[in-house]
Short mmCIF file of C-alpha atoms in Angstrom, two decimals:
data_model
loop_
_atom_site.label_atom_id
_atom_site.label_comp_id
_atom_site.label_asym_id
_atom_site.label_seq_id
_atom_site.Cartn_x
_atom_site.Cartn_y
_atom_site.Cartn_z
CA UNK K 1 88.31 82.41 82.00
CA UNK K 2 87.86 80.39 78.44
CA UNK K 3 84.33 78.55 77.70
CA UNK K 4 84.47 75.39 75.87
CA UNK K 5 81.30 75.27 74.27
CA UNK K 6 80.03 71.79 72.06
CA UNK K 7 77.02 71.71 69.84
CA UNK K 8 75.67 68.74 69.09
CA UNK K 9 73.23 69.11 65.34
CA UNK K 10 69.89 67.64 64.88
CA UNK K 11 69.76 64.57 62.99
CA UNK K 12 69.63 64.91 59.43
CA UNK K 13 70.57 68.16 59.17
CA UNK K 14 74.00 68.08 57.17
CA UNK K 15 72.12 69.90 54.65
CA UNK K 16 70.99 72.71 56.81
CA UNK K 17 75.06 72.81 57.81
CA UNK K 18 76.50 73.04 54.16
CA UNK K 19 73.88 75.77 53.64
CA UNK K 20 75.08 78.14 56.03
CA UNK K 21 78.89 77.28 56.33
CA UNK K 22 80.40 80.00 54.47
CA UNK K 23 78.44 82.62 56.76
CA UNK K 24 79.84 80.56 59.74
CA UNK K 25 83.07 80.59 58.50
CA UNK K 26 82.98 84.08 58.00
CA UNK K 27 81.61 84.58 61.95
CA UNK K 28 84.86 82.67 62.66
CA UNK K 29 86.89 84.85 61.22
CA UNK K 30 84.97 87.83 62.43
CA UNK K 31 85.50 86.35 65.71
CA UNK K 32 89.45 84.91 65.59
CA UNK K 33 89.86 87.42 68.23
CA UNK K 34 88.06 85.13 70.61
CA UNK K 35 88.60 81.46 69.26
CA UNK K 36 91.50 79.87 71.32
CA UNK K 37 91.01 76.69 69.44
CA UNK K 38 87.61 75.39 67.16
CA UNK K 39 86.64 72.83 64.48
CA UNK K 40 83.87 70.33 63.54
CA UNK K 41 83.68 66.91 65.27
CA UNK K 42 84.77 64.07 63.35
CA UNK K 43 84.43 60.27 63.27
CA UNK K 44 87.57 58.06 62.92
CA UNK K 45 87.49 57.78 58.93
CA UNK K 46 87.01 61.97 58.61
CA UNK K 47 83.13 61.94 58.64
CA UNK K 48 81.19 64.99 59.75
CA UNK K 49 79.92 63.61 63.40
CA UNK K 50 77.28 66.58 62.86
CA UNK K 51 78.39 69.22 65.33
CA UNK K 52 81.47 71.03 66.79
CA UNK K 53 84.20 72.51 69.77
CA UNK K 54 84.54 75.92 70.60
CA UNK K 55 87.07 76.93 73.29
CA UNK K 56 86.21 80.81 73.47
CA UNK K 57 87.85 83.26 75.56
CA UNK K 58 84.88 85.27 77.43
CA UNK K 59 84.96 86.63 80.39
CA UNK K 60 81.44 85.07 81.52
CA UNK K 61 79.05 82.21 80.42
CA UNK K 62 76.37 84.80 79.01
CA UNK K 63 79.16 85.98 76.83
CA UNK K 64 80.02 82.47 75.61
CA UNK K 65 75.78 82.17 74.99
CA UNK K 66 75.78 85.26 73.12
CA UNK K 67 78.57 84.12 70.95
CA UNK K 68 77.13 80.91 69.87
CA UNK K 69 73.88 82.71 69.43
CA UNK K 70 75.41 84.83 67.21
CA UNK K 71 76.70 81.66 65.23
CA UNK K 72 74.47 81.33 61.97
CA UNK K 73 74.61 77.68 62.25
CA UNK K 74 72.74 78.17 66.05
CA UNK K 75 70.59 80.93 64.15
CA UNK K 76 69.62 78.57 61.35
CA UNK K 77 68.54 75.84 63.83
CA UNK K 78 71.09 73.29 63.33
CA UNK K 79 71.98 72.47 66.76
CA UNK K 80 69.61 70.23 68.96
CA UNK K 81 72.06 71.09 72.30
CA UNK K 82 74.68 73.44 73.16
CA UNK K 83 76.80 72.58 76.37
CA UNK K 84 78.66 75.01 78.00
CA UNK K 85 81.47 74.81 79.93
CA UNK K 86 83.91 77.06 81.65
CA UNK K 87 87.66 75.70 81.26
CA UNK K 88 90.96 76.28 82.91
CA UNK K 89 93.46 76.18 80.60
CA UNK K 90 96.57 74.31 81.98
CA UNK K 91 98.25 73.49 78.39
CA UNK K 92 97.85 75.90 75.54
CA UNK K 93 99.76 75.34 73.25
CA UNK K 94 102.85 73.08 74.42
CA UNK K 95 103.14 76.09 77.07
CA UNK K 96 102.31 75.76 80.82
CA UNK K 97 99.51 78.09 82.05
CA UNK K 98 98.95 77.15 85.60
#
């Protein structure tokens, strides 16, 4: 069952996120195995909104917590919440899973 998980940063931390974006990018690809879909939150002109979507596929929700623990933007502190969120996929996609 997939996880969507959404990080929200701390305020004023865009600097902390440059910082350590080529070691998350390279957890990403470490991890393309898992990643059913990801990216950084935007606003409507392109703006970093200052946080992100994961949809993971893990089996359980302390997988999905492990995996964003693992993230080195969650290990440098960036985030001020995580939510997780187990998903159903019905469209992946263009394709029917139901």
């Amino acid at each position: 069952m997939p996880y969507i998980i959404e990080t929200f940063d701390k305020p004023e931390h865009q600097a902390v996120r440059q910082a350590h974006r080529p070691a998350h990018l390279d957890f990403l690809t470490a991890h393309q195995h898992l990643l059913l879909a990801c990216g950084a939150k935007l606003d409507d002109d392109g703006k970093d909104l200052g946080g992100g979507l994961y949809v993971v596929d893990l089996d359980t929700r302390q997988a999905a917590q492990e995996f964003i623990e693992a993230d080195p933007f969650f290990q440098a502190g960036l985030f001020a919440n995580v939510s997780i969120t187990r998903w159903r996929k019905a469209y992946l996609a263009g394709k029917c899973c139901l």
